[in-house]
Amino acid sequence: MAHKLCMIPGPVEFDSEVLQAMATPATSHVDPAFIEKFGSAIELTRKVFFAPTGQPFIIAGSGTLTWDATAANLVEPGDHVLVIVTGVFGDWFAECISVYGGKVDLLRAPFGDRPSLDQIEAALKQKPYKLVTVTHVDTSSGVLNNIEEICAIVKKVSPATLIALDGVCSVGAEAIRQDEWGIDVVMTGSQKALGVPPGLAVMVVSKRALEVALNRKSAPTTYFASFKKWLPIMQKYEARQASYFATPAVQLVLALQVSLSQLVAAQGSLDQRFAQHRAASAKVKDTLESWGLKIVPVARDRAANTLTAVYYPSGVTPAEFLGKVSGKGVLLAGGLHPEHAAKYFRVGHMNVSVVNDSMLGHLDVTLGAIKSALQECGFKL
Ligand SMILES: Cc1ncc(COP(=O)(O)O)c(C=O)c1O
């Protein structure tokens, strides 16, 4: 298949070793060689999430399944949930929680911004929330939330409230220390900073949240995503024993195991990897701003390091610009937020496009394509 450089905010470009791990002959999900790799992937997930005491769940599905799993296992009908909204993924997570009977309050900021810590503190004082959810990086706005500070406020104001972090566009690239910061659920999908093809829902659940899920009054409102069903399966695979509840995505798990090994081992440490994403993000944003473009987040300290959301200059239209960039062999994403979609575009910078940039040159190729396309659209840099 003809390939254009995929610089959207997920799926991202894949490392060849990760892809090769999937090219296996038919493999049983209880083959000892697979059990070893699945067990290893579960252990590595704990490391990547900085969650030595957490329980990983790796289930066939996409990032959205981790929302369903969180809501269906932790929220009982009538429970109050506070959703901190910094883009449309917050709104959609809220919608998901409502489906399971949660009574949702939204705390939102204007597009491009995030609620202040004072606003979050005030909201938490309104009622006893069972759960607070926050999107680390909202992929629709490119806004980054300050998770460590938010967690500290929740612990101070409402220590019984569970904290769920949508890390779909951050895990593996933005700093997260799940245990240290006291996050109860951290969620992601395989196709973003983990650099694995789409198809795996990956999440780590704290002991405290697991107890809540296992001791809830009403039955979990999900069959496939039930923690009760998956917990023994995860435990067995980790103990290198065969197990079955629903067939795992064998080849994707093999790819995940390779990708997580790279994350943990390559270039020294995960902190170095986070620093590489900050540097790549600064390079993209500095370059675009030096041409006179304006990024969507209202300040750099609120801007994600995994993608850049940037406004079109006046006179440049999405169809013409994105078509021209694509013609130069680079795929970018248009705007996603329903109210603002036509005003901005998004550039993803995660995983190999960042950590192997000096070898692959993805960022320079992408910036070069953006520059030429803007000029062809009549914009004077
Ligand atoms: C922040 C965020 N949350 C959740 C999702 C949903 O993930 P998926 O598309 O893998 O279901 C996405 C997808 O882009 C996302 O960016």
Short mmCIF file of C-alpha atoms and ligand atoms in Angstrom, two decimals:
data_model
loop_
_atom_site.label_atom_id
_atom_site.label_comp_id
_atom_site.label_asym_id
_atom_site.label_seq_id
_atom_site.Cartn_x
_atom_site.Cartn_y
_atom_site.Cartn_z
CA MET A 1 0.00 0.00 0.00
CA ALA A 2 1.40 3.43 -0.93
CA HIS A 3 2.52 5.06 2.29
CA LYS A 4 2.39 8.68 3.27
CA LEU A 5 4.18 9.81 6.41
CA CYS A 6 1.49 9.52 9.07
CA MET A 7 1.90 12.61 11.25
CA ILE A 8 -1.61 12.68 12.65
CA PRO A 9 -2.11 12.40 16.43
CA GLY A 10 -2.53 8.65 16.22
CA PRO A 11 -2.12 6.18 14.70
CA VAL A 12 1.51 7.20 14.54
CA GLU A 13 4.39 5.82 12.50
CA PHE A 14 5.45 2.36 13.67
CA ASP A 15 8.90 1.04 14.45
CA SER A 16 9.85 -1.84 12.15
CA GLU A 17 10.68 -4.17 15.07
CA VAL A 18 7.20 -3.54 16.49
CA LEU A 19 5.60 -4.37 13.14
CA GLN A 20 7.77 -7.44 12.63
CA ALA A 21 6.61 -8.82 15.97
CA MET A 22 3.12 -9.10 14.45
CA ALA A 23 4.22 -11.10 11.42
CA THR A 24 3.85 -14.50 13.07
CA PRO A 25 2.24 -17.67 11.84
CA ALA A 26 -1.06 -18.52 13.53
CA THR A 27 -0.35 -18.55 17.23
CA SER A 28 -2.54 -19.95 19.98
CA HIS A 29 -3.36 -17.58 22.82
CA VAL A 30 -2.26 -20.37 25.19
CA ASP A 31 1.00 -21.13 23.40
CA PRO A 32 3.76 -21.01 26.06
CA ALA A 33 5.77 -18.58 23.92
CA PHE A 34 2.78 -16.23 23.75
CA ILE A 35 2.02 -16.58 27.45
CA GLU A 36 5.60 -15.48 28.18
CA LYS A 37 5.24 -12.38 25.98
CA PHE A 38 1.81 -11.46 27.41
CA GLY A 39 3.14 -11.85 30.95
CA SER A 40 6.08 -9.64 30.07
CA ALA A 41 3.78 -7.02 28.46
CA ILE A 42 1.74 -6.85 31.68
CA GLU A 43 4.90 -6.33 33.77
CA LEU A 44 6.24 -3.70 31.36
CA THR A 45 2.90 -1.84 31.40
CA ARG A 46 3.33 -1.34 35.15
CA LYS A 47 6.77 0.17 34.53
CA VAL A 48 5.66 2.49 31.74
CA PHE A 49 2.75 3.76 33.86
CA PHE A 50 5.03 4.13 36.95
CA ALA A 51 2.50 1.98 38.78
CA PRO A 52 4.36 -0.71 40.73
CA THR A 53 1.23 -1.52 42.77
CA GLY A 54 -1.32 -1.14 39.96
CA GLN A 55 -3.19 -3.82 38.06
CA PRO A 56 -2.75 -3.65 34.29
CA PHE A 57 -5.55 -4.66 31.93
CA ILE A 58 -4.68 -5.23 28.27
CA ILE A 59 -7.84 -5.96 26.29
CA ALA A 60 -8.69 -6.08 22.59
CA GLY A 61 -10.38 -2.78 21.79
CA SER A 62 -9.51 0.86 21.28
CA GLY A 63 -8.96 3.67 23.76
CA THR A 64 -12.71 4.22 24.03
CA LEU A 65 -13.08 0.79 25.59
CA THR A 66 -11.02 2.02 28.56
CA TRP A 67 -13.68 4.71 29.12
CA ASP A 68 -16.40 2.07 29.06
CA ALA A 69 -14.40 -0.15 31.41
CA THR A 70 -13.81 2.72 33.84
CA ALA A 71 -17.43 3.84 33.84
CA ALA A 72 -19.02 0.38 33.87
CA ASN A 73 -16.81 -0.94 36.68
CA LEU A 74 -16.47 2.13 38.91
CA VAL A 75 -19.67 4.12 38.45
CA GLU A 76 -22.99 2.91 39.80
CA PRO A 77 -26.27 4.54 38.77
CA GLY A 78 -26.67 7.83 40.64
CA ASP A 79 -22.96 8.27 41.50
CA HIS A 80 -21.67 11.81 41.09
CA VAL A 81 -18.79 12.26 38.65
CA LEU A 82 -16.84 15.44 37.91
CA VAL A 83 -15.43 15.61 34.38
CA ILE A 84 -12.75 18.22 33.69
CA VAL A 85 -13.20 19.17 30.04
CA THR A 86 -10.42 20.63 27.90
CA GLY A 87 -11.74 19.47 24.53
CA VAL A 88 -14.24 17.21 22.92
CA PHE A 89 -12.76 14.00 24.34
CA GLY A 90 -13.80 15.24 27.79
CA ASP A 91 -17.35 15.76 26.52
CA TRP A 92 -17.42 12.30 25.00
CA PHE A 93 -16.04 10.65 28.14
CA ALA A 94 -18.80 12.44 30.07
CA GLU A 95 -21.38 11.07 27.64
CA CYS A 96 -19.95 7.57 28.17
CA ILE A 97 -20.21 7.91 31.96
CA SER A 98 -23.83 9.03 31.66
CA VAL A 99 -24.62 5.88 29.68
CA TYR A 100 -23.70 3.88 32.81
CA GLY A 101 -25.90 6.00 35.05
CA GLY A 102 -23.28 8.45 36.40
CA LYS A 103 -24.56 11.93 37.30
CA VAL A 104 -22.00 14.07 35.52
CA ASP A 105 -20.96 17.64 36.28
CA LEU A 106 -18.75 19.27 33.66
CA LEU A 107 -16.00 21.73 34.53
CA ARG A 108 -14.92 23.26 31.27
CA ALA A 109 -12.59 25.98 30.07
CA PRO A 110 -12.80 28.06 26.88
CA PHE A 111 -11.34 26.30 23.82
CA GLY A 112 -7.54 26.23 24.10
CA ASP A 113 -7.47 26.66 27.86
CA ARG A 114 -7.91 24.51 30.96
CA PRO A 115 -9.80 25.10 34.21
CA SER A 116 -7.64 26.68 36.92
CA LEU A 117 -6.66 24.77 40.03
CA ASP A 118 -8.89 27.11 42.06
CA GLN A 119 -11.87 26.26 39.85
CA ILE A 120 -11.15 22.57 40.26
CA GLU A 121 -10.88 22.94 44.04
CA ALA A 122 -14.17 24.86 44.17
CA ALA A 123 -15.91 22.26 42.00
CA LEU A 124 -14.70 19.40 44.18
CA LYS A 125 -16.20 21.10 47.23
CA GLN A 126 -19.69 21.14 45.66
CA LYS A 127 -20.59 17.53 46.39
CA PRO A 128 -19.04 14.18 47.29
CA TYR A 129 -17.82 12.93 43.93
CA LYS A 130 -17.25 9.22 43.51
CA LEU A 131 -14.96 9.89 40.56
CA VAL A 132 -13.16 12.78 38.89
CA THR A 133 -11.93 12.36 35.34
CA VAL A 134 -9.39 14.44 33.49
CA THR A 135 -7.93 14.21 30.00
CA HIS A 136 -4.15 14.51 30.13
CA VAL A 137 -3.86 15.69 26.52
CA ASP A 138 -7.11 16.48 24.77
CA THR A 139 -6.33 15.52 21.18
CA SER A 140 -9.03 17.83 19.86
CA SER A 141 -7.45 20.98 21.32
CA GLY A 142 -3.83 20.07 22.01
CA VAL A 143 -4.33 21.23 25.61
CA LEU A 144 -2.24 19.61 28.36
CA ASN A 145 -3.55 19.29 31.90
CA ASN A 146 -1.32 19.58 34.98
CA ILE A 147 -2.08 16.17 36.39
CA GLU A 148 0.28 16.12 39.37
CA GLU A 149 -1.22 19.37 40.72
CA ILE A 150 -4.80 18.28 40.01
CA CYS A 151 -4.20 15.01 41.88
CA ALA A 152 -2.74 16.91 44.85
CA ILE A 153 -5.90 19.06 45.02
CA VAL A 154 -8.21 16.05 44.84
CA LYS A 155 -6.23 14.37 47.64
CA LYS A 156 -6.48 17.53 49.76
CA VAL A 157 -10.14 18.43 49.17
CA SER A 158 -11.80 15.10 48.52
CA PRO A 159 -9.46 12.20 49.30
CA ALA A 160 -12.16 9.54 48.85
CA THR A 161 -12.78 10.58 45.24
CA LEU A 162 -11.29 8.23 42.67
CA ILE A 163 -9.16 9.84 39.96
CA ALA A 164 -9.31 8.57 36.37
CA LEU A 165 -6.87 9.90 33.79
CA ASP A 166 -7.56 9.66 30.07
CA GLY A 167 -3.96 9.21 28.95
CA VAL A 168 -4.83 8.05 25.43
CA CYS A 169 -2.77 10.84 23.87
CA SER A 170 -0.11 11.00 26.58
CA VAL A 171 0.97 7.64 28.05
CA GLY A 172 4.51 6.92 26.95
CA ALA A 173 5.27 10.53 26.00
CA GLU A 174 4.08 12.89 28.77
CA ALA A 175 5.30 12.33 32.33
CA ILE A 176 2.87 10.26 34.40
CA ARG A 177 3.69 8.74 37.78
CA GLN A 178 0.52 6.83 38.55
CA ASP A 179 1.36 5.50 42.02
CA GLU A 180 3.24 8.55 43.25
CA TRP A 181 0.51 10.97 42.15
CA GLY A 182 -2.26 8.66 43.38
CA ILE A 183 -4.13 8.16 40.12
CA ASP A 184 -6.67 5.33 40.30
CA VAL A 185 -7.10 4.60 36.61
CA VAL A 186 -4.77 5.52 33.75
CA MET A 187 -6.07 4.69 30.28
CA THR A 188 -4.60 4.53 26.82
CA GLY A 189 -4.91 2.91 23.41
CA SER A 190 -2.11 1.18 21.55
CA GLN A 191 -1.90 3.46 18.52
CA LYS A 192 -0.57 6.70 19.99
CA ALA A 193 2.63 7.22 21.97
CA LEU A 194 2.93 3.47 22.59
CA GLY A 195 3.53 3.14 18.84
CA VAL A 196 1.55 -0.06 18.26
CA PRO A 197 -1.15 -0.50 15.59
CA PRO A 198 -4.69 0.28 16.79
CA GLY A 199 -6.61 -2.46 18.57
CA LEU A 200 -5.54 -2.64 22.20
CA ALA A 201 -7.11 -0.93 25.19
CA VAL A 202 -4.42 -0.60 27.85
CA MET A 203 -5.14 0.56 31.38
CA VAL A 204 -3.76 0.31 34.91
CA VAL A 205 -6.11 0.32 37.89
CA SER A 206 -5.09 1.08 41.49
CA LYS A 207 -5.75 -1.39 44.33
CA ARG A 208 -8.25 1.05 45.78
CA ALA A 209 -10.24 1.34 42.54
CA LEU A 210 -10.13 -2.40 42.00
CA GLU A 211 -11.67 -2.91 45.45
CA VAL A 212 -14.41 -0.43 44.60
CA ALA A 213 -15.11 -2.30 41.35
CA LEU A 214 -15.07 -5.76 42.91
CA ASN A 215 -17.25 -4.77 45.88
CA ARG A 216 -19.85 -2.63 44.11
CA LYS A 217 -23.46 -3.06 45.14
CA SER A 218 -24.87 -3.57 41.64
CA ALA A 219 -23.35 -5.95 39.08
CA PRO A 220 -20.89 -4.35 36.64
CA THR A 221 -22.81 -2.99 33.67
CA THR A 222 -20.48 -4.65 31.19
CA TYR A 223 -19.66 -8.22 30.36
CA PHE A 224 -16.65 -7.89 28.03
CA ALA A 225 -14.93 -5.08 29.96
CA SER A 226 -15.61 -6.40 33.47
CA PHE A 227 -12.59 -6.09 35.79
CA LYS A 228 -13.99 -9.10 37.66
CA LYS A 229 -13.75 -11.20 34.50
CA TRP A 230 -10.32 -9.94 33.37
CA LEU A 231 -8.52 -9.79 36.72
CA PRO A 232 -7.86 -13.55 37.01
CA ILE A 233 -6.85 -13.65 33.35
CA MET A 234 -4.27 -10.89 33.81
CA GLN A 235 -3.02 -12.52 37.00
CA LYS A 236 -2.66 -15.92 35.31
CA TYR A 237 -0.79 -14.57 32.28
CA GLU A 238 1.51 -12.64 34.57
CA ALA A 239 2.18 -15.87 36.48
CA ARG A 240 2.95 -17.40 33.06
CA GLN A 241 -0.11 -19.67 33.11
CA ALA A 242 -2.64 -20.31 30.38
CA SER A 243 -5.99 -18.65 30.80
CA TYR A 244 -9.07 -17.68 28.83
CA PHE A 245 -11.99 -15.29 29.08
CA ALA A 246 -12.09 -13.80 25.57
CA THR A 247 -9.44 -14.30 22.91
CA PRO A 248 -6.67 -11.74 23.26
CA ALA A 249 -5.40 -9.87 20.19
CA VAL A 250 -2.36 -12.15 20.02
CA GLN A 251 -0.30 -10.32 17.37
CA LEU A 252 -1.04 -6.89 18.85
CA VAL A 253 0.06 -8.08 22.28
CA LEU A 254 3.31 -9.33 20.72
CA ALA A 255 3.82 -5.90 19.14
CA LEU A 256 2.98 -4.17 22.42
CA GLN A 257 5.55 -6.26 24.27
CA VAL A 258 8.26 -5.10 21.86
CA SER A 259 7.16 -1.48 21.99
CA LEU A 260 7.01 -1.42 25.80
CA SER A 261 10.47 -3.03 25.98
CA GLN A 262 11.77 -0.26 23.74
CA LEU A 263 10.10 2.36 25.91
CA VAL A 264 11.62 1.00 29.08
CA ALA A 265 15.05 0.14 27.73
CA ALA A 266 15.88 2.45 24.87
CA GLN A 267 17.91 5.60 25.35
CA GLY A 268 18.31 5.16 29.06
CA SER A 269 15.03 5.98 30.71
CA LEU A 270 11.43 6.98 30.32
CA ASP A 271 12.23 10.43 31.67
CA GLN A 272 14.60 10.88 28.78
CA ARG A 273 11.81 9.87 26.44
CA PHE A 274 9.48 12.46 27.97
CA ALA A 275 12.25 15.07 27.52
CA GLN A 276 12.62 14.06 23.86
CA HIS A 277 8.89 14.64 23.33
CA ARG A 278 9.14 18.06 24.99
CA ALA A 279 12.06 18.98 22.73
CA ALA A 280 10.29 17.75 19.57
CA SER A 281 7.15 19.63 20.54
CA ALA A 282 9.14 22.83 21.14
CA LYS A 283 10.81 22.46 17.75
CA VAL A 284 7.48 22.12 15.94
CA LYS A 285 5.79 24.93 17.87
CA ASP A 286 8.79 27.30 17.65
CA THR A 287 9.03 26.75 13.91
CA LEU A 288 5.31 27.28 13.25
CA GLU A 289 5.23 30.37 15.47
CA SER A 290 8.33 31.77 13.77
CA TRP A 291 6.31 31.71 10.52
CA GLY A 292 3.56 33.76 12.17
CA LEU A 293 1.14 30.93 13.00
CA LYS A 294 -0.76 30.75 16.30
CA ILE A 295 -1.15 27.56 18.29
CA VAL A 296 -4.54 26.67 19.80
CA PRO A 297 -3.48 26.34 23.48
CA VAL A 298 -3.51 29.77 25.06
CA ALA A 299 -0.05 29.36 26.61
CA ARG A 300 2.91 27.09 26.06
CA ASP A 301 2.66 25.61 29.56
CA ARG A 302 -0.82 24.36 28.62
CA ALA A 303 0.26 22.87 25.29
CA ALA A 304 0.65 19.14 24.75
CA ASN A 305 3.99 17.68 23.79
CA THR A 306 2.44 14.87 21.75
CA LEU A 307 0.71 17.02 19.15
CA THR A 308 0.46 20.60 17.98
CA ALA A 309 -2.92 22.14 17.23
CA VAL A 310 -2.43 25.29 15.18
CA TYR A 311 -4.78 27.83 13.60
CA TYR A 312 -4.79 28.29 9.85
CA PRO A 313 -3.57 31.73 8.84
CA SER A 314 -6.32 33.84 7.30
CA GLY A 315 -7.07 32.94 3.70
CA VAL A 316 -5.86 29.33 4.04
CA THR A 317 -8.63 26.75 3.87
CA PRO A 318 -8.53 23.23 5.35
CA ALA A 319 -9.29 21.35 2.12
CA GLU A 320 -6.68 23.20 0.06
CA PHE A 321 -3.96 23.12 2.73
CA LEU A 322 -4.40 19.51 3.87
CA GLY A 323 -4.65 18.37 0.24
CA LYS A 324 -1.39 20.11 -0.63
CA VAL A 325 0.42 18.66 2.40
CA SER A 326 -0.86 15.21 1.49
CA GLY A 327 0.36 15.75 -2.06
CA LYS A 328 3.83 16.21 -0.57
CA GLY A 329 3.58 12.79 1.10
CA VAL A 330 2.63 13.87 4.63
CA LEU A 331 -0.67 13.23 6.39
CA LEU A 332 -1.89 15.77 8.94
CA ALA A 333 -5.20 15.91 10.77
CA GLY A 334 -7.81 18.63 10.48
CA GLY A 335 -9.55 20.18 13.45
CA LEU A 336 -11.76 17.90 15.52
CA HIS A 337 -13.62 20.12 17.95
CA PRO A 338 -17.16 20.48 16.50
CA GLU A 339 -17.32 24.27 17.11
CA HIS A 340 -13.83 25.11 15.85
CA ALA A 341 -12.89 22.33 13.43
CA ALA A 342 -12.50 24.49 10.34
CA LYS A 343 -10.12 26.91 12.06
CA TYR A 344 -7.14 24.69 12.86
CA PHE A 345 -5.12 21.62 11.96
CA ARG A 346 -3.16 19.12 14.03
CA VAL A 347 0.31 17.64 13.75
CA GLY A 348 1.12 14.52 15.76
CA HIS A 349 4.65 14.02 17.12
CA MET A 350 5.01 10.80 19.07
CA ASN A 351 7.11 7.67 19.37
CA VAL A 352 9.57 6.90 16.52
CA SER A 353 8.93 10.21 14.77
CA VAL A 354 10.34 11.83 17.92
CA VAL A 355 12.84 9.42 19.42
CA ASN A 356 14.39 8.45 16.06
CA ASP A 357 13.95 11.87 14.48
CA SER A 358 17.66 12.46 13.93
CA MET A 359 17.74 9.28 11.81
CA LEU A 360 14.28 9.41 10.21
CA GLY A 361 13.88 13.16 9.78
CA HIS A 362 10.08 13.00 10.15
CA LEU A 363 9.77 16.38 11.87
CA ASP A 364 11.80 18.26 9.24
CA VAL A 365 9.96 16.56 6.38
CA THR A 366 6.63 17.48 8.00
CA LEU A 367 7.59 21.09 8.70
CA GLY A 368 8.95 21.37 5.15
CA ALA A 369 5.66 20.10 3.70
CA ILE A 370 3.66 22.53 5.88
CA LYS A 371 5.85 25.45 4.81
CA SER A 372 5.56 24.72 1.07
CA ALA A 373 1.81 24.08 1.32
CA LEU A 374 1.24 27.36 3.17
CA GLN A 375 3.24 29.24 0.54
CA GLU A 376 1.31 27.55 -2.27
CA CYS A 377 -1.90 28.61 -0.50
CA GLY A 378 -0.69 32.20 -0.77
CA PHE A 379 0.49 32.69 2.81
CA LYS A 380 3.60 34.83 3.22
CA LEU A 381 5.82 33.41 5.95
C1 LIG B 1 -7.65 11.83 24.46
C2 LIG B 1 -8.34 10.71 23.78
N1 LIG B 1 -9.18 9.94 24.50
C3 LIG B 1 -9.81 8.89 23.95
C4 LIG B 1 -9.66 8.59 22.63
C5 LIG B 1 -10.40 7.43 22.05
O1 LIG B 1 -9.49 6.46 21.64
P1 LIG B 1 -9.79 5.46 20.44
O2 LIG B 1 -9.98 6.28 19.22
O3 LIG B 1 -8.56 4.60 20.39
O4 LIG B 1 -11.01 4.71 20.80
C6 LIG B 1 -8.80 9.36 21.83
C7 LIG B 1 -8.63 9.07 20.40
O5 LIG B 1 -8.02 9.79 19.67
C8 LIG B 1 -8.13 10.44 22.43
O6 LIG B 1 -7.31 11.19 21.73
#
